[in-house]
Amino acid sequence: MSFDLLVKNATLPDGRKGIDIACSGGRIVAVEAGVEGEAGEVIDAAGKLVSPPFVDSHFHMDATLSLGLPRMNRSGTLLEGIALWGELKDILTVEAVVERALRYCDLAVSQGLLAIRSHVDVCDDRLTGVQGLLEVREKVKDYIDLQLVAFPQDGLYRSPNAEKNLLKALDMGVDVVGGIPHFERTMDDGAKSVARLCEIAAERDLMVDLHCDESDDPLSRHIETLAYETQRLGLQGRVAGSHLTSMHSMDNYYVSKLLPLIAEAEVHAIANPLINITLQGRHDTYPKRRGQTRVPEMRSYGINVSFGHDCVMDPWYSMGSGDMLEVASMGLHVGQMTSRDAIRYCFDCVTTHPAKAMGLEGYGVDKGCKADFVLLQAQDTIEAIRLKATRLKVVKSGRVIASTPPRQASLSLQGRPASVDPSDYAPRED
Ligand code: FE2
């Protein structure tokens, strides 16, 4: 047999060790021990983890890397971030959006992040972000699956031309219907916006992903309407609720009714740990609420939960580096998901779960899947999160598209080890 690429001696996310992965024609053709054959390129994984690529199911690529334009967010709140973005929107150009987005895509590739769902603001009559990101989607299509969500940032009903612009963006080729019900003028308008947006998606056979209840208000319950509309319109499995932070503050009895409804409607949940641990609880003194949605509880109901990055160096969040392992780490800390099993689940929240929410075809390190994967400097998924492990090789369509040297510190301490490999400290067994 002859292959384009053969990876020898890999560990897989499910724990299988000593596995070889053979790729031909952009697909994985074998995943088993002892694959024999020639290959154009051979990589010795040396027992390290090979994972399917990282997937970010919630991002804002039209705003990324704009930190400081036209000024910094002084209060650090969501609302000042939205106001600041409004100031920036007026001076945006398509060229600037494209340039920043492409720079971010380069960073993403280096981090093994090969699929991104980005919201794009449609509350700008020029649709600058839409034009820019449609161009970027085309430019990066050979290495990043970029899915775009038509996002009426200023409210479907609160912003005068939002619905018209949203429909135009969908006509131009934007993939998914977005919304922000908690930002409408009233709860009633918020609920109506959820119904209208789901109807638009049903009419056009599209997916839905709403910023939903990104608030500390326990009475912000648009997720209930979203689950209801999903069922009414037969959109099961094609709808996501992003953020869902109000659930953190909701009454426990109400949540015990709500979670089975979300599960029944097969609505995907997307938490954004980095941004929400900084934005939520801003109006609290002490104790301060964390604000992250109820991830372990949703897990127990079988709801598909992802962790998104949301923002990198923009009006809402000045940090971030396209590292989905940092996102997973924050999610597990904030959700107190520290059992071995729960940490592994957090790895799934930045790989297989968002791939499912986005409906990615051919995702996974299995025979027949696309030959897209990442070799990490880690022995398993737990260590990958703990170390924010180096992406040694990033493979797309059976070709290495990014490489990073392993982390290895040299020491000069008398009578002590000469070097430190951070991935040498994993427990031998659970
Ligand atoms: Fe967002």
JSON list of N, CA, C and O in Angstrom, two decimals, residues 322-346:
[
{"chain": "A", "resi": 322, "resn": "GLY", "atom": "N", "xyz": [-6.57, 32.27, 20.35]},
{"chain": "A", "resi": 322, "resn": "GLY", "atom": "CA", "xyz": [-7.02, 31.21, 19.44]},
{"chain": "A", "resi": 322, "resn": "GLY", "atom": "C", "xyz": [-6.75, 29.82, 19.98]},
{"chain": "A", "resi": 322, "resn": "GLY", "atom": "O", "xyz": [-6.79, 28.84, 19.24]},
{"chain": "A", "resi": 323, "resn": "ASP", "atom": "N", "xyz": [-6.46, 29.72, 21.27]},
{"chain": "A", "resi": 323, "resn": "ASP", "atom": "CA", "xyz": [-6.12, 28.43, 21.88]},
{"chain": "A", "resi": 323, "resn": "ASP", "atom": "C", "xyz": [-7.36, 27.83, 22.55]},
{"chain": "A", "resi": 323, "resn": "ASP", "atom": "O", "xyz": [-7.75, 28.24, 23.64]},
{"chain": "A", "resi": 324, "resn": "MET", "atom": "N", "xyz": [-7.96, 26.85, 21.87]},
{"chain": "A", "resi": 324, "resn": "MET", "atom": "CA", "xyz": [-9.19, 26.25, 22.41]},
{"chain": "A", "resi": 324, "resn": "MET", "atom": "C", "xyz": [-8.93, 25.43, 23.68]},
{"chain": "A", "resi": 324, "resn": "MET", "atom": "O", "xyz": [-9.85, 25.11, 24.42]},
{"chain": "A", "resi": 325, "resn": "LEU", "atom": "N", "xyz": [-7.66, 25.09, 23.93]},
{"chain": "A", "resi": 325, "resn": "LEU", "atom": "CA", "xyz": [-7.34, 24.39, 25.19]},
{"chain": "A", "resi": 325, "resn": "LEU", "atom": "C", "xyz": [-7.40, 25.36, 26.37]},
{"chain": "A", "resi": 325, "resn": "LEU", "atom": "O", "xyz": [-7.74, 24.96, 27.49]},
{"chain": "A", "resi": 326, "resn": "GLU", "atom": "N", "xyz": [-7.10, 26.62, 26.12]},
{"chain": "A", "resi": 326, "resn": "GLU", "atom": "CA", "xyz": [-7.28, 27.63, 27.16]},
{"chain": "A", "resi": 326, "resn": "GLU", "atom": "C", "xyz": [-8.77, 27.79, 27.46]},
{"chain": "A", "resi": 326, "resn": "GLU", "atom": "O", "xyz": [-9.18, 27.94, 28.62]},
{"chain": "A", "resi": 327, "resn": "VAL", "atom": "N", "xyz": [-9.57, 27.76, 26.41]},
{"chain": "A", "resi": 327, "resn": "VAL", "atom": "CA", "xyz": [-11.02, 27.86, 26.57]},
{"chain": "A", "resi": 327, "resn": "VAL", "atom": "C", "xyz": [-11.54, 26.69, 27.40]},
{"chain": "A", "resi": 327, "resn": "VAL", "atom": "O", "xyz": [-12.32, 26.85, 28.34]},
{"chain": "A", "resi": 328, "resn": "ALA", "atom": "N", "xyz": [-11.08, 25.47, 27.04]},
{"chain": "A", "resi": 328, "resn": "ALA", "atom": "CA", "xyz": [-11.51, 24.27, 27.77]},
{"chain": "A", "resi": 328, "resn": "ALA", "atom": "C", "xyz": [-11.08, 24.33, 29.22]},
{"chain": "A", "resi": 328, "resn": "ALA", "atom": "O", "xyz": [-11.82, 23.95, 30.14]},
{"chain": "A", "resi": 329, "resn": "SER", "atom": "N", "xyz": [-9.86, 24.83, 29.45]},
{"chain": "A", "resi": 329, "resn": "SER", "atom": "CA", "xyz": [-9.35, 24.93, 30.81]},
{"chain": "A", "resi": 329, "resn": "SER", "atom": "C", "xyz": [-10.21, 25.87, 31.65]},
{"chain": "A", "resi": 329, "resn": "SER", "atom": "O", "xyz": [-10.58, 25.55, 32.79]},
{"chain": "A", "resi": 330, "resn": "MET", "atom": "N", "xyz": [-10.56, 27.01, 31.09]},
{"chain": "A", "resi": 330, "resn": "MET", "atom": "CA", "xyz": [-11.40, 27.95, 31.84]},
{"chain": "A", "resi": 330, "resn": "MET", "atom": "C", "xyz": [-12.79, 27.33, 32.09]},
{"chain": "A", "resi": 330, "resn": "MET", "atom": "O", "xyz": [-13.34, 27.46, 33.19]},
{"chain": "A", "resi": 331, "resn": "GLY", "atom": "N", "xyz": [-13.32, 26.64, 31.08]},
{"chain": "A", "resi": 331, "resn": "GLY", "atom": "CA", "xyz": [-14.64, 26.01, 31.25]},
{"chain": "A", "resi": 331, "resn": "GLY", "atom": "C", "xyz": [-14.65, 25.00, 32.39]},
{"chain": "A", "resi": 331, "resn": "GLY", "atom": "O", "xyz": [-15.57, 24.96, 33.20]},
{"chain": "A", "resi": 332, "resn": "LEU", "atom": "N", "xyz": [-13.59, 24.20, 32.47]},
{"chain": "A", "resi": 332, "resn": "LEU", "atom": "CA", "xyz": [-13.56, 23.18, 33.53]},
{"chain": "A", "resi": 332, "resn": "LEU", "atom": "C", "xyz": [-13.33, 23.82, 34.90]},
{"chain": "A", "resi": 332, "resn": "LEU", "atom": "O", "xyz": [-13.91, 23.37, 35.90]},
{"chain": "A", "resi": 333, "resn": "HIS", "atom": "N", "xyz": [-12.55, 24.89, 34.97]},
{"chain": "A", "resi": 333, "resn": "HIS", "atom": "CA", "xyz": [-12.34, 25.55, 36.25]},
{"chain": "A", "resi": 333, "resn": "HIS", "atom": "C", "xyz": [-13.63, 26.21, 36.74]},
{"chain": "A", "resi": 333, "resn": "HIS", "atom": "O", "xyz": [-14.03, 26.02, 37.89]},
{"chain": "A", "resi": 334, "resn": "VAL", "atom": "N", "xyz": [-14.25, 26.98, 35.86]},
{"chain": "A", "resi": 334, "resn": "VAL", "atom": "CA", "xyz": [-15.44, 27.72, 36.28]},
{"chain": "A", "resi": 334, "resn": "VAL", "atom": "C", "xyz": [-16.58, 26.75, 36.61]},
{"chain": "A", "resi": 334, "resn": "VAL", "atom": "O", "xyz": [-17.33, 26.96, 37.55]},
{"chain": "A", "resi": 335, "resn": "GLY", "atom": "N", "xyz": [-16.67, 25.65, 35.84]},
{"chain": "A", "resi": 335, "resn": "GLY", "atom": "CA", "xyz": [-17.73, 24.66, 36.08]},
{"chain": "A", "resi": 335, "resn": "GLY", "atom": "C", "xyz": [-17.35, 23.63, 37.13]},
{"chain": "A", "resi": 335, "resn": "GLY", "atom": "O", "xyz": [-18.11, 22.71, 37.40]},
{"chain": "A", "resi": 336, "resn": "GLN", "atom": "N", "xyz": [-16.17, 23.79, 37.74]},
{"chain": "A", "resi": 336, "resn": "GLN", "atom": "CA", "xyz": [-15.67, 22.85, 38.76]},
{"chain": "A", "resi": 336, "resn": "GLN", "atom": "C", "xyz": [-15.73, 21.41, 38.26]},
{"chain": "A", "resi": 336, "resn": "GLN", "atom": "O", "xyz": [-16.11, 20.49, 38.98]},
{"chain": "A", "resi": 337, "resn": "MET", "atom": "N", "xyz": [-15.34, 21.22, 36.99]},
{"chain": "A", "resi": 337, "resn": "MET", "atom": "CA", "xyz": [-15.41, 19.89, 36.37]},
{"chain": "A", "resi": 337, "resn": "MET", "atom": "C", "xyz": [-14.03, 19.25, 36.47]},
{"chain": "A", "resi": 337, "resn": "MET", "atom": "O", "xyz": [-13.29, 19.13, 35.49]},
{"chain": "A", "resi": 338, "resn": "THR", "atom": "N", "xyz": [-13.69, 18.78, 37.66]},
{"chain": "A", "resi": 338, "resn": "THR", "atom": "CA", "xyz": [-12.32, 18.36, 37.93]},
{"chain": "A", "resi": 338, "resn": "THR", "atom": "C", "xyz": [-12.12, 16.85, 38.00]},
{"chain": "A", "resi": 338, "resn": "THR", "atom": "O", "xyz": [-10.99, 16.39, 38.18]},
{"chain": "A", "resi": 339, "resn": "SER", "atom": "N", "xyz": [-13.20, 16.05, 37.88]},
{"chain": "A", "resi": 339, "resn": "SER", "atom": "CA", "xyz": [-12.97, 14.60, 37.85]},
{"chain": "A", "resi": 339, "resn": "SER", "atom": "C", "xyz": [-12.27, 14.25, 36.53]},
{"chain": "A", "resi": 339, "resn": "SER", "atom": "O", "xyz": [-12.35, 15.00, 35.56]},
{"chain": "A", "resi": 340, "resn": "ARG", "atom": "N", "xyz": [-11.57, 13.11, 36.49]},
{"chain": "A", "resi": 340, "resn": "ARG", "atom": "CA", "xyz": [-10.87, 12.72, 35.26]},
{"chain": "A", "resi": 340, "resn": "ARG", "atom": "C", "xyz": [-11.85, 12.65, 34.09]},
{"chain": "A", "resi": 340, "resn": "ARG", "atom": "O", "xyz": [-11.57, 13.12, 32.99]},
{"chain": "A", "resi": 341, "resn": "ASP", "atom": "N", "xyz": [-13.00, 12.08, 34.36]},
{"chain": "A", "resi": 341, "resn": "ASP", "atom": "CA", "xyz": [-14.03, 11.93, 33.34]},
{"chain": "A", "resi": 341, "resn": "ASP", "atom": "C", "xyz": [-14.53, 13.30, 32.85]},
{"chain": "A", "resi": 341, "resn": "ASP", "atom": "O", "xyz": [-14.70, 13.53, 31.66]},
{"chain": "A", "resi": 342, "resn": "ALA", "atom": "N", "xyz": [-14.73, 14.22, 33.80]},
{"chain": "A", "resi": 342, "resn": "ALA", "atom": "CA", "xyz": [-15.25, 15.55, 33.42]},
{"chain": "A", "resi": 342, "resn": "ALA", "atom": "C", "xyz": [-14.21, 16.35, 32.64]},
{"chain": "A", "resi": 342, "resn": "ALA", "atom": "O", "xyz": [-14.55, 17.11, 31.74]},
{"chain": "A", "resi": 343, "resn": "ILE", "atom": "N", "xyz": [-12.92, 16.16, 32.97]},
{"chain": "A", "resi": 343, "resn": "ILE", "atom": "CA", "xyz": [-11.88, 16.88, 32.21]},
{"chain": "A", "resi": 343, "resn": "ILE", "atom": "C", "xyz": [-11.86, 16.38, 30.76]},
{"chain": "A", "resi": 343, "resn": "ILE", "atom": "O", "xyz": [-11.76, 17.17, 29.81]},
{"chain": "A", "resi": 344, "resn": "ARG", "atom": "N", "xyz": [-11.97, 15.05, 30.61]},
{"chain": "A", "resi": 344, "resn": "ARG", "atom": "CA", "xyz": [-12.02, 14.51, 29.23]},
{"chain": "A", "resi": 344, "resn": "ARG", "atom": "C", "xyz": [-13.23, 15.08, 28.49]},
{"chain": "A", "resi": 344, "resn": "ARG", "atom": "O", "xyz": [-13.15, 15.41, 27.30]},
{"chain": "A", "resi": 345, "resn": "TYR", "atom": "N", "xyz": [-14.34, 15.22, 29.20]},
{"chain": "A", "resi": 345, "resn": "TYR", "atom": "CA", "xyz": [-15.55, 15.80, 28.59]},
{"chain": "A", "resi": 345, "resn": "TYR", "atom": "C", "xyz": [-15.27, 17.23, 28.12]},
{"chain": "A", "resi": 345, "resn": "TYR", "atom": "O", "xyz": [-15.73, 17.64, 27.04]},
{"chain": "A", "resi": 346, "resn": "CYS", "atom": "N", "xyz": [-14.49, 17.99, 28.90]},
{"chain": "A", "resi": 346, "resn": "CYS", "atom": "CA", "xyz": [-14.16, 19.37, 28.51]},
{"chain": "A", "resi": 346, "resn": "CYS", "atom": "C", "xyz": [-13.35, 19.40, 27.21]},
{"chain": "A", "resi": 346, "resn": "CYS", "atom": "O", "xyz": [-13.48, 20.34, 26.42]}
]
